Short mmCIF file of C-alpha atoms and ligand atoms in Angstrom, two decimals:
data_model
loop_
_atom_site.label_atom_id
_atom_site.label_comp_id
_atom_site.label_asym_id
_atom_site.label_seq_id
_atom_site.Cartn_x
_atom_site.Cartn_y
_atom_site.Cartn_z
CA MET A 201 11.70 34.03 22.61
CA ASN A 202 14.04 33.46 25.94
CA SER A 203 13.52 30.34 27.61
CA LYS A 204 10.86 31.22 30.08
CA ARG A 205 8.45 32.84 26.96
CA ARG A 206 9.20 29.24 25.08
CA GLN A 207 7.90 27.40 27.70
CA GLU A 208 5.02 29.64 28.07
CA PHE A 209 4.48 29.24 24.35
CA ARG A 210 4.69 25.08 24.38
CA ARG A 211 2.40 25.22 27.48
CA LYS A 212 -0.29 27.19 25.21
CA LEU A 213 0.23 25.14 22.25
CA LEU A 214 0.01 21.97 23.78
CA ASP A 215 -2.97 22.79 25.93
CA TRP A 216 -4.67 23.89 22.72
CA PHE A 217 -4.00 20.56 20.66
CA ARG A 218 -4.88 18.65 23.41
CA ARG A 219 -8.74 20.45 23.41
CA CYS A 220 -9.18 20.79 19.71
CA GLN A 221 -7.23 18.59 17.46
CA ARG A 222 -9.34 16.63 14.90
CA GLU A 223 -10.25 13.08 15.41
CA MET A 224 -7.72 10.77 12.49
CA PRO A 225 -7.72 7.12 12.75
CA TRP A 226 -3.76 7.76 12.91
CA ARG A 227 -3.78 9.45 16.10
CA ARG A 228 -5.14 6.45 17.86
CA THR A 229 -2.32 4.51 17.70
CA ARG A 230 1.26 4.39 18.49
CA ASP A 231 1.96 1.74 15.89
CA ALA A 232 5.23 3.06 13.33
CA TYR A 233 3.58 1.09 10.20
CA CYS A 234 0.39 2.70 10.59
CA ILE A 235 1.96 6.40 11.18
CA TRP A 236 4.52 5.82 8.38
CA LEU A 237 1.43 5.21 6.07
CA SER A 238 -0.46 7.80 7.23
CA GLU A 239 2.82 10.31 6.75
CA ILE A 240 2.83 8.66 3.27
CA MET A 241 -0.93 9.27 2.23
CA LEU A 242 -0.77 12.66 3.55
CA GLN A 243 1.92 13.89 1.41
CA GLN A 244 0.03 14.97 -1.49
CA THR A 245 -3.89 14.18 -0.20
CA ARG A 246 -6.50 15.87 2.17
CA VAL A 247 -7.06 14.30 5.75
CA ALA A 248 -10.73 13.68 4.68
CA ALA A 249 -9.48 12.13 1.29
CA ALA A 250 -6.65 9.99 2.81
CA ILE A 251 -9.05 8.13 5.31
CA PRO A 252 -10.76 5.60 3.66
CA TYR A 253 -7.79 4.50 1.67
CA TYR A 254 -5.77 4.31 4.98
CA GLU A 255 -8.57 2.45 6.54
CA ARG A 256 -8.52 0.10 3.41
CA PHE A 257 -5.05 -0.50 2.75
CA LEU A 258 -4.76 -1.62 6.92
CA GLU A 259 -7.54 -4.12 6.23
CA LYS A 260 -5.83 -5.76 3.39
CA PHE A 261 -2.22 -5.51 4.93
CA PRO A 262 -2.35 -5.03 8.49
CA ASN A 263 1.67 -5.00 8.89
CA VAL A 264 4.56 -4.81 7.08
CA GLN A 265 5.12 -8.09 6.68
CA ALA A 266 1.78 -8.26 4.59
CA LEU A 267 2.68 -5.28 2.53
CA ALA A 268 6.44 -6.87 1.92
CA GLY A 269 4.82 -9.97 0.17
CA ALA A 270 1.97 -8.15 -1.58
CA ARG A 271 2.12 -8.55 -5.60
CA GLU A 272 3.03 -5.02 -6.60
CA GLU A 273 -0.17 -4.93 -8.88
CA GLU A 274 -2.42 -5.14 -5.62
CA VAL A 275 -0.87 -2.29 -3.34
CA LEU A 276 -0.91 -0.26 -6.41
CA ARG A 277 -4.82 -1.15 -6.80
CA LEU A 278 -5.66 -0.13 -3.11
CA TRP A 279 -3.77 2.71 -4.08
CA ALA A 280 -6.03 4.04 -7.04
CA GLY A 281 -7.33 7.21 -7.08
CA LEU A 282 -4.56 9.03 -4.89
CA GLY A 283 -2.47 9.41 -7.38
CA TYR A 284 1.32 9.62 -7.54
CA TYR A 285 2.00 5.96 -7.33
CA SER A 286 5.63 6.24 -6.73
CA ARG A 287 4.49 6.76 -3.06
CA ALA A 288 2.98 3.36 -3.15
CA ARG A 289 6.11 1.52 -5.08
CA ASN A 290 8.55 3.36 -2.68
CA LEU A 291 6.20 2.48 0.32
CA GLN A 292 6.46 -1.51 -0.86
CA ARG A 293 9.82 -1.43 -1.39
CA ALA A 294 10.90 0.44 1.94
CA ALA A 295 8.75 -2.55 3.37
CA ARG A 296 10.73 -5.18 1.80
CA GLU A 297 13.85 -3.76 3.24
CA ILE A 298 12.24 -3.44 6.75
CA VAL A 299 11.53 -7.15 6.38
CA GLU A 300 14.88 -8.01 5.36
CA ARG A 301 17.19 -5.87 7.06
CA HIS A 302 15.30 -4.69 10.11
CA GLY A 303 13.61 -7.59 11.57
CA GLY A 304 10.62 -6.41 10.36
CA GLU A 305 10.39 -3.37 12.63
CA PHE A 306 10.63 0.11 11.28
CA PRO A 307 13.94 1.33 12.38
CA ARG A 308 14.20 3.72 15.28
CA GLU A 309 17.66 5.35 13.94
CA LEU A 310 17.19 8.69 12.02
CA ALA A 311 19.78 7.24 9.72
CA ALA A 312 18.38 3.90 8.85
CA ALA A 313 14.82 5.59 8.80
CA LEU A 314 16.03 7.93 5.79
CA ALA A 315 17.90 5.05 3.86
CA LEU A 316 14.41 3.66 3.45
CA PRO A 317 12.99 4.49 -0.41
CA GLY A 318 10.39 7.47 -0.10
CA ILE A 319 11.45 8.38 3.55
CA GLY A 320 13.01 12.28 3.94
CA ASN A 321 13.58 14.65 6.59
CA TYR A 322 10.39 15.18 7.45
CA THR A 323 8.76 11.80 7.26
CA ALA A 324 11.37 10.53 9.27
CA ALA A 325 11.07 13.19 11.99
CA ALA A 326 7.33 12.76 12.12
CA ILE A 327 7.31 9.09 12.10
CA LEU A 328 10.08 8.26 15.03
CA SER A 329 8.55 11.22 16.99
CA ILE A 330 4.81 10.29 17.16
CA ALA A 331 5.72 6.31 17.14
CA HIS A 332 8.58 6.66 19.83
CA GLY A 333 8.56 9.66 21.16
CA ALA A 334 12.41 10.38 19.47
CA PRO A 335 13.34 13.90 19.85
CA HIS A 336 13.25 15.03 16.08
CA ALA A 337 11.37 18.21 15.00
CA VAL A 338 9.38 18.27 11.64
CA LEU A 339 9.52 21.02 9.31
CA ASP A 340 6.96 20.80 6.57
CA GLY A 341 5.20 23.37 4.45
CA ASN A 342 2.66 24.26 7.74
CA VAL A 343 5.16 23.99 10.22
CA ALA A 344 7.51 26.63 8.24
CA ARG A 345 4.96 28.96 7.74
CA VAL A 346 3.86 28.94 11.41
CA ILE A 347 7.23 29.47 12.52
CA ALA A 348 7.71 32.22 9.63
CA ARG A 349 4.81 34.16 10.64
CA LEU A 350 6.14 33.67 14.43
CA GLU A 351 9.30 35.00 13.40
CA ALA A 352 8.36 37.49 10.52
CA ILE A 353 10.47 36.19 8.07
CA ARG A 354 10.12 38.00 4.98
CA GLY A 355 11.66 36.16 1.53
CA ASP A 356 11.13 32.39 -0.32
CA LEU A 357 11.08 30.15 2.68
CA ARG A 358 12.42 26.95 0.54
CA GLU A 359 15.25 29.10 -0.46
CA PRO A 360 18.04 26.65 1.36
CA LYS A 361 19.94 28.91 3.45
CA ARG A 362 16.15 30.22 5.11
CA TRP A 363 15.09 27.14 5.13
CA ARG A 364 18.14 25.62 7.26
CA GLY A 365 16.99 28.62 9.54
CA LEU A 366 13.46 27.14 9.69
CA GLN A 367 14.92 23.87 11.31
CA THR A 368 16.90 25.89 13.58
CA SER A 369 14.10 27.68 15.25
CA ALA A 370 11.90 24.10 15.15
CA ASP A 371 14.17 22.77 16.94
CA ARG A 372 14.78 25.22 19.49
CA LEU A 373 10.97 25.44 19.84
CA LEU A 374 10.65 21.69 20.45
CA GLU A 375 9.09 20.25 23.50
CA ILE A 376 11.58 17.19 23.50
CA SER A 377 9.67 15.20 26.44
CA LYS A 378 6.50 15.64 24.04
CA ALA A 379 7.83 15.07 20.64
CA GLY A 380 5.05 13.47 19.00
CA ASP A 381 2.51 15.83 20.39
CA TRP A 382 4.49 18.65 19.59
CA ASN A 383 5.57 17.87 16.44
CA GLN A 384 1.34 17.21 15.47
CA ALA A 385 0.29 20.47 17.54
CA MET A 386 2.65 22.37 15.31
CA MET A 387 1.48 20.98 11.85
CA GLU A 388 -2.30 21.15 13.16
CA LEU A 389 -1.87 25.07 14.39
CA GLY A 390 -1.00 25.65 10.34
CA ALA A 391 -3.67 23.56 8.80
CA THR A 392 -6.60 24.89 11.05
CA VAL A 393 -5.26 28.28 12.50
CA CYS A 394 -2.50 29.70 10.83
CA THR A 395 -3.57 28.88 7.41
CA PRO A 396 -2.21 30.00 4.45
CA ARG A 397 -4.85 32.61 3.35
CA ALA A 398 -6.70 34.29 6.33
CA PRO A 399 -4.93 33.33 9.19
CA ASP A 400 -7.25 33.54 12.19
CA CYS A 401 -5.16 35.72 14.62
CA ALA A 402 -8.18 36.17 16.89
CA ASN A 403 -8.31 32.68 18.03
CA CYS A 404 -5.35 32.04 18.06
CA PRO A 405 -3.67 29.90 20.72
CA VAL A 406 0.05 31.69 20.38
CA GLY A 407 -1.31 35.20 19.26
CA GLY A 408 0.85 36.32 22.00
CA PHE A 409 4.00 35.36 20.85
CA CYS A 410 3.45 36.41 17.11
CA ARG A 411 5.84 38.87 15.45
CA ALA A 412 3.44 38.89 12.14
CA ARG A 413 0.65 39.28 13.75
CA GLU A 414 2.41 42.44 15.99
CA LEU A 415 3.27 44.20 13.11
CA GLY A 416 0.36 43.29 10.87
CA LEU A 417 2.06 41.48 8.43
CA ALA A 418 0.45 37.81 8.90
CA GLU A 419 -0.95 37.61 5.49
CA LYS A 420 2.15 38.78 3.75
CA VAL A 421 4.07 36.46 5.20
CA PRO A 422 5.49 33.86 3.56
CA GLU A 423 5.83 36.04 0.61
CA LYS A 424 4.33 34.41 -2.24
CA ARG A 425 6.73 32.15 -4.51
CA ARG A 426 7.21 32.73 -8.22
CA LYS A 427 5.58 30.54 -10.15
CA ARG A 428 7.39 28.74 -13.19
CA ALA A 429 5.46 28.74 -15.99
CA ALA A 430 3.77 25.82 -17.09
CA GLU A 431 4.92 23.72 -20.13
CA LYS A 432 1.99 23.05 -22.54
CA VAL A 433 1.94 19.68 -23.85
CA HIS A 434 -0.85 18.48 -26.49
CA LEU A 435 -1.34 14.27 -25.96
CA ALA A 436 -3.54 12.65 -29.07
CA VAL A 437 -4.58 9.65 -27.52
CA ALA A 438 -6.20 6.24 -28.65
CA VAL A 439 -9.20 4.29 -27.11
CA LEU A 440 -9.01 1.35 -29.40
CA LEU A 441 -12.54 -0.66 -28.74
CA ASP A 442 -13.81 -4.14 -29.55
CA PRO A 443 -17.06 -5.18 -30.09
CA ARG A 444 -16.82 -6.74 -26.33
CA GLY A 445 -16.31 -3.28 -24.96
CA LYS A 446 -12.82 -4.18 -24.33
CA THR A 447 -9.87 -1.54 -25.01
CA ILE A 448 -6.03 -2.14 -24.61
CA LEU A 449 -3.37 -0.58 -22.30
CA ILE A 450 -0.01 -0.13 -23.21
CA PRO A 451 3.31 -0.69 -21.00
CA PRO A 452 4.96 2.93 -19.33
CA THR A 453 7.76 2.31 -20.87
CA PRO A 454 9.46 0.84 -23.91
CA SER A 455 9.35 -2.83 -23.58
CA LYS A 456 12.89 -4.20 -22.41
CA LYS A 457 12.62 -6.50 -25.67
CA ALA A 458 12.05 -3.82 -27.69
CA SER A 459 15.45 -2.24 -27.27
CA GLY A 460 17.48 -0.45 -30.12
CA LYS A 461 16.17 2.23 -32.40
CA LYS A 462 12.58 1.32 -32.18
CA ALA A 463 12.69 2.18 -28.56
CA GLU A 464 14.62 5.41 -28.97
CA ARG A 465 12.13 6.57 -31.25
CA GLY A 466 9.46 5.96 -29.05
CA ALA A 467 11.35 7.83 -26.23
CA LYS A 468 11.78 10.53 -28.57
CA LYS A 469 8.28 10.91 -29.59
CA ASN A 470 7.11 10.66 -26.04
CA PRO A 471 9.29 12.48 -23.92
CA GLY A 472 8.13 12.39 -20.08
CA LEU A 473 5.06 10.64 -20.91
CA SER A 474 5.36 7.84 -18.28
CA ALA A 475 5.66 10.31 -15.69
CA LEU A 476 2.44 11.53 -17.06
CA PHE A 477 0.90 8.26 -16.81
CA SER A 478 2.17 7.91 -13.35
CA GLY A 479 4.72 5.21 -14.98
CA MET A 480 1.55 2.90 -15.12
CA GLY A 481 -0.15 1.34 -18.41
CA HIS A 482 -1.98 3.72 -20.45
CA PHE A 483 -3.86 4.70 -23.59
CA PRO A 484 -1.14 4.64 -26.65
CA ALA A 485 -0.52 8.22 -26.72
CA VAL A 486 1.73 10.10 -28.23
CA ALA A 487 2.51 14.37 -27.65
CA VAL A 488 1.67 16.23 -31.05
CA ARG A 489 1.96 19.46 -32.70
CA LYS A 490 -0.68 19.94 -35.37
CA ASN A 491 -2.51 17.43 -36.85
CA ALA A 492 -3.36 15.14 -33.97
CA ARG A 493 -5.36 12.30 -35.51
CA ALA A 494 -2.44 11.86 -38.38
CA GLU A 495 0.50 11.88 -35.84
CA LEU A 496 -1.37 9.57 -33.62
CA ARG A 497 -2.32 7.13 -36.66
CA ARG A 498 1.42 7.33 -37.77
CA PHE A 499 2.55 6.83 -34.03
CA LEU A 500 0.31 3.81 -33.65
CA ARG A 501 2.00 2.27 -36.86
CA THR A 502 5.73 2.97 -36.54
CA SER A 503 5.34 2.04 -32.83
CA GLY A 504 3.92 -1.35 -33.88
CA VAL A 505 0.95 -0.75 -31.45
CA ALA A 506 -1.86 -1.30 -34.91
CA GLU A 507 -1.82 -0.73 -38.82
CA LEU A 508 -5.45 1.05 -38.40
CA PRO A 509 -7.21 0.76 -41.85
CA SER A 510 -7.96 4.33 -43.36
CA GLY A 511 -11.95 3.64 -43.33
CA ALA A 512 -11.41 2.58 -39.09
CA ASN A 513 -13.92 3.89 -37.24
CA TRP A 514 -12.43 7.46 -35.34
CA ILE A 515 -14.86 8.83 -32.98
CA ALA A 516 -13.07 12.32 -31.86
CA LEU A 517 -14.03 12.98 -27.90
CA PRO A 518 -14.15 16.98 -26.84
CA ALA A 519 -10.85 18.18 -25.95
CA LEU A 520 -9.58 17.10 -22.20
CA ARG A 521 -7.78 19.17 -19.80
CA HIS A 522 -5.36 17.90 -17.21
CA ALA A 523 -2.59 19.50 -15.28
CA VAL A 524 -0.07 17.85 -13.19
CA THR A 525 3.60 19.86 -11.66
CA HIS A 526 4.82 22.51 -14.01
CA ARG A 527 2.93 20.74 -17.34
CA GLU A 528 -0.82 21.65 -18.63
CA ILE A 529 -1.70 18.88 -21.29
CA THR A 530 -4.17 18.76 -23.82
CA ILE A 531 -5.66 16.01 -24.89
CA THR A 532 -7.65 14.96 -27.96
CA ALA A 533 -8.21 11.39 -27.83
CA PHE A 534 -10.07 9.36 -30.16
CA VAL A 535 -12.33 6.36 -29.49
CA VAL A 536 -11.26 3.38 -32.06
CA ARG A 537 -13.67 0.93 -32.79
CA VAL A 538 -12.01 -2.54 -34.11
CA GLU A 539 -13.10 -5.62 -34.61
CA LYS A 540 -10.25 -7.40 -33.05
CA LEU A 541 -7.45 -5.56 -30.76
CA PRO A 542 -3.95 -5.77 -31.84
CA ARG A 543 -1.60 -8.13 -30.16
CA VAL A 544 0.76 -5.62 -28.16
CA ARG A 545 3.87 -6.80 -26.29
CA SER A 546 3.65 -6.70 -22.43
CA GLY A 547 0.01 -4.86 -23.48
CA ARG A 548 -3.00 -5.70 -21.13
CA VAL A 549 -6.95 -6.26 -22.49
CA VAL A 550 -9.23 -4.56 -20.48
CA GLY A 551 -12.95 -3.92 -20.06
CA LEU A 552 -12.74 -0.37 -20.57
CA ASN A 553 -15.70 -0.03 -17.94
CA LYS A 554 -13.64 -1.35 -15.67
CA MET A 555 -10.79 1.21 -15.77
CA GLN A 556 -12.03 3.13 -12.75
CA THR A 557 -11.29 0.34 -10.23
CA LEU A 558 -7.57 -0.52 -12.13
CA ALA A 559 -4.06 0.66 -10.91
CA VAL A 560 -3.75 3.28 -13.57
CA SER A 561 -3.59 6.85 -13.27
CA GLY A 562 -5.76 9.88 -12.97
CA LEU A 563 -5.20 10.99 -16.26
CA THR A 564 -6.17 6.98 -17.64
CA ARG A 565 -9.21 7.14 -15.79
CA LYS A 566 -10.48 10.45 -16.71
CA ILE A 567 -9.84 9.31 -20.51
CA ALA A 568 -11.60 6.54 -20.14
CA ARG A 569 -14.58 8.55 -18.64
CA ALA A 570 -15.01 10.69 -21.54
CA ALA A 571 -14.87 7.62 -24.01
CA LEU A 572 -17.58 5.87 -21.84
CA GLY A 573 -19.61 9.04 -21.72
CA ARG A 574 -19.11 9.87 -25.43
FE1 SF4 B 213 -0.46 32.73 12.56
FE2 SF4 B 213 -2.35 34.90 13.16
FE3 SF4 B 213 -1.48 32.76 15.19
FE4 SF4 B 213 0.49 34.37 14.01
S1 SF4 B 213 -1.23 35.33 15.31
S2 SF4 B 213 0.37 32.17 14.47
S3 SF4 B 213 0.03 34.70 11.80
S4 SF4 B 213 -2.71 32.71 13.28
#
């Protein structure tokens, strides 16, 4: 595209964005804290699902100081249901750095923004351009797809050299004087018109500039990425339940005091378990091979959670399925009725029916729902 065509392209896209952009609460502000929060929430979550979380979060933590001073438990509780809790933890760690090192203002320099936990190239460019009009072009999946189609680029877009080329194109297209609107317009086009499947080329505001459309390739670009085969994991889980309806959650990693061979043994038996439960407290669980009940019972004994009598009341729940990145998990959960819950170091005793409001992973909530519905 020569410079005259680029000007025309920018004018058409910005004009369309002004007329057709969707209403979103974070589009009514230029406050860097609000925009940062929305960008982090939107990383793995659809717009409609993120809006109520965004509003509740801002009500409780209206500024970076409030977030920095909050208890982590409270932050995670408000995040509960959004998943990927590392986002919330990084958000709070970054808030504390902003208060301690940047006088409570989200940094305006790209390098300083990138040094904060949880802030990568895309997020930094989005926040700085939208809040302060800084001339940084964003490149996320939506923008990459739009550019790949405009330029009819074939091959895997995430391949590093190709991704760098897409960033160069994004930089060249950027309307520097309206960087925030420009970035949002490109993302909006990718999210609503130039969608992954069935792009709406007939109603595209920049269809006259699109090589893929001209060549009849719109639906073939970008090429599908080859998927890694999912790792299959079989988990056995114990929902210990006392007569008051209370259960126990164990900490996500071996407690600091439980060092040495016992902790190592636990880690070997439960590879990556902490990640499956988003690094949050969870029901006692172990990866098993054949006999879920026997292996779980042995795990409970050897890890020091509980020595359950052979006559203990075990109720097997129907198998559950759960998928996380590159993993397919089958869960065999047992409700185990006990007179008294065991005392577990750093364990938490909670009401089983309160699980949906606690800061726990989606997998833990799914197991709790199944246990309540048995
Ligand atoms: Fe995407 Fe079609 Fe527009 Fe090209 S013409 S940018 S493929 S929606």
